[in-house]
Short mmCIF file of C-alpha atoms and ligand atoms in Angstrom, two decimals:
data_model
loop_
_atom_site.label_atom_id
_atom_site.label_comp_id
_atom_site.label_asym_id
_atom_site.label_seq_id
_atom_site.Cartn_x
_atom_site.Cartn_y
_atom_site.Cartn_z
CA UNK V 14 14.81 -9.25 -15.42
CA UNK V 15 18.00 -7.72 -16.78
CA UNK V 16 21.46 -8.35 -15.42
CA UNK V 17 21.20 -5.61 -12.84
CA UNK V 18 17.86 -6.91 -11.50
CA UNK V 19 15.78 -4.15 -13.01
CA UNK V 20 12.10 -4.56 -13.75
CA UNK V 21 11.35 -5.54 -17.29
CA UNK V 22 8.93 -2.90 -18.53
CA UNK V 23 6.31 -4.89 -20.45
CA UNK V 24 3.46 -2.62 -21.58
CA UNK V 25 1.02 -5.56 -21.36
CA UNK V 26 2.01 -6.06 -17.70
CA UNK V 27 1.19 -2.42 -17.05
CA UNK V 28 -2.32 -2.72 -18.53
CA UNK V 29 -2.87 -6.01 -16.66
CA UNK V 30 -2.03 -4.32 -13.38
CA UNK V 31 -4.14 -1.21 -14.23
CA UNK V 32 -7.12 -3.56 -14.53
CA UNK V 33 -6.30 -5.62 -11.45
CA UNK V 34 -9.17 -6.80 -9.23
CA UNK V 35 -9.55 -9.56 -6.73
CA UNK V 36 -12.10 -10.31 -4.02
CA UNK V 37 -10.92 -11.33 -0.53
CA UNK V 38 -12.79 -12.22 2.61
CA UNK V 39 -12.20 -10.07 5.68
CA UNK V 40 -11.80 -11.68 9.10
CA UNK V 41 -15.45 -11.07 9.88
CA UNK V 42 -16.52 -12.79 6.61
CA UNK V 43 -17.41 -9.66 4.67
CA UNK V 44 -16.13 -9.26 1.12
CA UNK V 45 -13.56 -6.64 0.16
CA UNK V 46 -12.40 -5.94 -3.36
CA UNK V 47 -8.70 -5.24 -3.84
CA UNK V 48 -8.37 -3.36 -7.11
CA UNK V 49 -6.14 -1.04 -9.04
CA UNK V 50 -6.51 2.69 -8.51
CA UNK V 51 -8.66 4.30 -11.22
CA UNK V 52 -8.28 7.83 -12.62
CA UNK V 53 -11.73 8.81 -11.31
CA UNK V 54 -11.01 7.75 -7.68
CA UNK V 55 -10.24 11.33 -6.54
CA UNK V 56 -13.47 11.99 -4.59
CA UNK V 57 -13.45 8.55 -2.97
CA UNK V 58 -9.75 8.92 -2.02
CA UNK V 59 -10.45 12.23 -0.36
CA UNK V 60 -13.40 10.72 1.51
CA UNK V 61 -11.22 7.90 2.76
CA UNK V 62 -8.53 10.27 3.95
CA UNK V 63 -11.24 12.21 5.82
CA UNK V 64 -12.27 9.01 7.64
CA UNK V 65 -8.73 8.14 8.71
CA UNK V 66 -7.61 9.14 12.21
CA UNK V 67 -4.82 11.56 12.96
CA UNK V 68 -2.78 8.75 14.48
CA UNK V 69 -3.12 6.53 11.40
CA UNK V 70 -2.22 9.46 9.08
CA UNK V 71 0.76 10.19 11.32
CA UNK V 72 1.88 6.55 11.08
CA UNK V 73 1.52 6.70 7.29
CA UNK V 74 3.16 10.10 6.59
CA UNK V 75 5.30 10.63 9.77
CA UNK V 76 3.77 14.06 10.11
CA UNK V 77 0.57 15.60 11.59
CA UNK V 78 -1.38 15.81 8.36
CA UNK V 79 -4.63 17.82 8.45
CA UNK V 80 -4.98 18.06 4.72
CA UNK V 81 -3.19 17.48 1.46
CA UNK V 82 -2.34 19.92 -1.29
CA UNK V 83 -3.73 19.46 -4.83
CA UNK V 84 -0.22 18.59 -5.85
CA UNK V 85 -0.01 15.76 -3.27
CA UNK V 86 -3.42 14.45 -4.29
CA UNK V 87 -2.35 14.49 -7.97
CA UNK V 88 0.72 12.54 -6.99
CA UNK V 89 -1.36 9.90 -5.22
CA UNK V 90 -3.62 9.56 -8.25
CA UNK V 91 -1.01 9.81 -11.00
CA UNK V 92 -0.02 6.15 -11.13
CA UNK V 93 1.70 4.59 -14.20
CA UNK V 94 1.47 0.98 -12.93
CA UNK V 95 5.15 0.46 -13.71
CA UNK V 96 7.15 2.73 -11.42
CA UNK V 97 4.19 3.61 -9.25
CA UNK V 98 1.58 0.98 -8.54
CA UNK V 99 -1.40 1.63 -6.29
CA UNK V 100 -4.19 -0.75 -5.04
CA UNK V 101 -7.32 0.18 -3.15
CA UNK V 102 -9.47 -1.90 -0.83
CA UNK V 103 -13.13 -1.29 -1.58
CA UNK V 104 -16.13 -2.25 0.58
CA UNK V 105 -19.82 -2.05 -0.08
CA UNK V 106 -21.26 0.51 2.32
CA UNK V 107 -24.97 1.41 2.19
CA UNK V 108 -25.17 -0.20 -1.20
CA UNK V 109 -22.30 1.72 -2.75
CA UNK V 110 -18.59 1.06 -2.98
CA UNK V 111 -16.25 2.97 -0.65
CA UNK V 112 -12.46 3.01 -0.50
CA UNK V 113 -11.41 1.76 2.91
CA UNK V 114 -7.71 1.26 2.44
CA UNK V 115 -4.80 1.38 0.07
CA UNK V 116 -1.31 0.25 -0.62
CA UNK V 117 1.23 1.41 -3.13
CA UNK V 118 4.82 0.94 -4.19
CA UNK V 119 7.10 3.39 -5.90
CA UNK V 120 10.24 2.19 -7.63
CA UNK V 121 13.29 3.98 -6.22
CA UNK V 122 15.93 2.33 -8.31
CA UNK V 123 16.08 -0.67 -10.61
CA UNK V 124 14.73 -3.73 -8.77
CA UNK V 125 13.79 -1.86 -5.61
CA UNK V 126 10.58 -0.17 -4.56
CA UNK V 127 9.23 1.48 -1.39
CA UNK V 128 5.82 0.26 -0.11
CA UNK V 129 3.35 2.07 2.11
CA UNK V 130 -0.18 1.31 3.37
CA UNK V 131 -3.16 2.87 5.12
CA UNK V 132 -6.45 1.34 6.18
CA UNK V 133 -9.18 3.50 7.70
CA UNK V 134 -9.41 2.85 11.38
CA UNK V 135 -12.79 1.15 11.62
CA UNK V 136 -11.61 -1.50 9.12
CA UNK V 137 -8.16 -2.20 10.73
CA UNK V 138 -7.47 -5.61 12.09
CA UNK V 139 -9.69 -7.31 9.48
CA UNK V 140 -6.89 -8.59 7.25
CA UNK V 141 -7.06 -5.79 4.66
CA UNK V 142 -3.45 -4.68 5.19
CA UNK V 143 -2.29 -8.28 4.82
CA UNK V 144 -4.31 -8.71 1.61
CA UNK V 145 -2.96 -5.51 0.12
CA UNK V 146 0.63 -6.50 1.00
CA UNK V 147 0.21 -9.95 -0.49
CA UNK V 148 -1.19 -8.66 -3.76
CA UNK V 149 1.36 -5.82 -4.09
CA UNK V 150 4.16 -8.33 -3.51
CA UNK V 151 2.76 -10.59 -6.27
CA UNK V 152 2.58 -7.63 -8.70
CA UNK V 153 6.09 -6.51 -7.74
CA UNK V 154 7.48 -10.00 -8.22
CA UNK V 155 5.77 -10.34 -11.60
CA UNK V 156 7.27 -6.97 -12.60
CA UNK V 157 10.76 -8.37 -11.84
CA UNK V 158 11.44 -6.36 -8.67
CA UNK V 159 13.78 -7.94 -6.16
CA UNK V 160 13.24 -5.99 -3.02
CA UNK V 161 10.54 -3.94 -1.23
CA UNK V 162 11.57 -1.52 1.40
CA UNK V 163 9.55 0.52 3.96
CA UNK V 164 10.04 2.93 6.74
CA UNK V 165 7.83 2.69 9.80
CA UNK V 166 7.62 4.10 13.29
CA UNK V 167 9.00 1.74 15.93
CA UNK V 168 5.66 1.41 17.76
CA UNK V 169 3.77 0.44 14.60
CA UNK V 170 3.16 -3.22 15.53
CA UNK V 171 0.27 -3.80 13.05
CA UNK V 172 2.49 -2.73 10.14
CA UNK V 173 5.33 -5.01 11.38
CA UNK V 174 2.79 -7.92 11.66
CA UNK V 175 1.66 -7.33 8.06
CA UNK V 176 5.27 -7.54 6.89
CA UNK V 177 5.95 -10.64 8.97
CA UNK V 178 2.81 -12.33 7.65
CA UNK V 179 3.86 -11.65 4.00
CA UNK V 180 6.05 -14.71 4.12
CA UNK V 181 8.84 -12.67 2.49
CA UNK V 182 12.40 -12.69 3.96
CA UNK V 183 12.41 -9.72 6.30
CA UNK V 184 15.15 -7.67 7.85
CA UNK V 185 14.81 -4.59 9.96
CA UNK V 186 17.23 -1.87 11.09
CA UNK V 187 16.29 0.55 13.83
CA UNK V 188 17.46 4.13 13.74
CA UNK V 189 16.54 6.87 16.15
CA UNK V 190 12.88 7.45 15.23
CA UNK V 191 12.33 5.02 12.41
CA UNK V 192 12.64 1.34 11.47
CA UNK V 193 13.94 0.50 8.01
CA UNK V 194 12.41 -2.66 6.63
CA UNK V 195 13.76 -4.77 3.71
CA UNK V 196 11.65 -7.56 2.21
CA UNK V 197 13.23 -9.87 -0.33
CA UNK V 198 10.95 -10.91 -3.19
CA UNK V 199 13.35 -13.58 -4.53
C1 COA S 210 -0.64 -0.88 9.32
C2 COA S 210 -2.02 -1.10 8.65
C3 COA S 210 -1.93 -0.75 7.19
C4 COA S 210 -2.36 -2.62 8.81
O1 COA S 210 -3.55 -2.81 8.14
P1 COA S 210 -4.68 -3.79 8.77
O2 COA S 210 -5.73 -3.97 7.76
O3 COA S 210 -5.08 -3.29 10.12
O4 COA S 210 -3.81 -5.14 8.89
P2 COA S 210 -4.36 -6.61 9.22
O5 COA S 210 -5.78 -6.56 9.58
O6 COA S 210 -3.94 -7.43 8.05
O7 COA S 210 -3.61 -6.91 10.54
C5 COA S 210 -2.28 -7.15 10.69
C6 COA S 210 -1.99 -7.50 12.12
O8 COA S 210 -2.00 -6.32 12.93
C7 COA S 210 -2.98 -6.49 13.95
N1 COA S 210 -3.62 -5.17 14.16
C8 COA S 210 -4.30 -4.42 13.26
N2 COA S 210 -4.72 -3.29 13.82
C9 COA S 210 -4.35 -3.35 15.10
C10 COA S 210 -4.53 -2.44 16.21
N3 COA S 210 -5.15 -1.28 16.10
N4 COA S 210 -3.99 -2.81 17.38
C11 COA S 210 -3.33 -3.97 17.53
N5 COA S 210 -3.12 -4.89 16.49
C12 COA S 210 -3.63 -4.55 15.37
C13 COA S 210 -3.96 -7.48 13.45
O9 COA S 210 -4.64 -8.10 14.49
C14 COA S 210 -3.04 -8.44 12.71
O10 COA S 210 -2.35 -9.31 13.52
P3 COA S 210 -2.79 -10.82 13.74
O11 COA S 210 -2.90 -11.41 12.35
O12 COA S 210 -1.64 -11.39 14.55
O13 COA S 210 -4.11 -10.77 14.40
C15 COA S 210 -3.09 -0.29 9.40
O14 COA S 210 -3.10 -0.60 10.72
C16 COA S 210 -2.94 1.18 9.14
O15 COA S 210 -3.46 1.77 8.20
N6 COA S 210 -2.20 1.87 10.07
C17 COA S 210 -2.02 3.33 9.92
C18 COA S 210 -1.11 3.68 8.74
C19 COA S 210 0.24 3.00 8.85
O16 COA S 210 0.72 2.70 9.88
N7 COA S 210 0.87 2.80 7.69
C20 COA S 210 2.17 2.21 7.63
C21 COA S 210 3.18 3.07 7.02
S1 COA S 210 4.30 2.12 6.01
#
């Protein structure tokens, strides 16, 4: 960490994060892998978006999203694991792995990144959001970040619960249609 609290950019930390993988147990006992996004995840990512409800997409993007442009998809996939870190939750479905959720952070300024999450509806409430949050927070802390921020809709109780269960110091500020969340990593 430098004097202004910026992340120390260690190339070895980037490649460690790019190869990240951990197995967690969901609430119903099934296994879910939390792993780093891979460059060849495009088709699986599109499939996961296609399985996510309009309401969940609205809560994630604050807009009625019916589809995404190629540019948006490239942005989701173009992750450098320093300023933009993305993890996917992967489940075995019919004998093959499927992306069922994801979480990412994007560094906005030295020491501070914005986090966002989405889990496809049929897998919500199984602890995947909590697992993604915990692992992203660990990666952010190891990268020397000080603070994670998020914006969420006021009615988004599951997201608030995930933030509360992270164990990080949390503060919230409500504005008209949005709640600003600040989580302290140190
Ligand atoms: C917010 C979100 C990522 C949480 O992921 P998740 O995997 O469901 O989270 P968890 O299973 O770890 O659950 C967190 C808490 O929310 C609760 N919860 C999850 N889904 C719920 C639902 N549909 N209704 C009520 N509570 C719910 C869980 O029971 C849990 O609380 P508990 O531990 O007290 O039981 C997920 O609900 C989602 O993708 N929502 C749509 C996108 C979104 O809102 N993104 C946030 C933008 S920053």
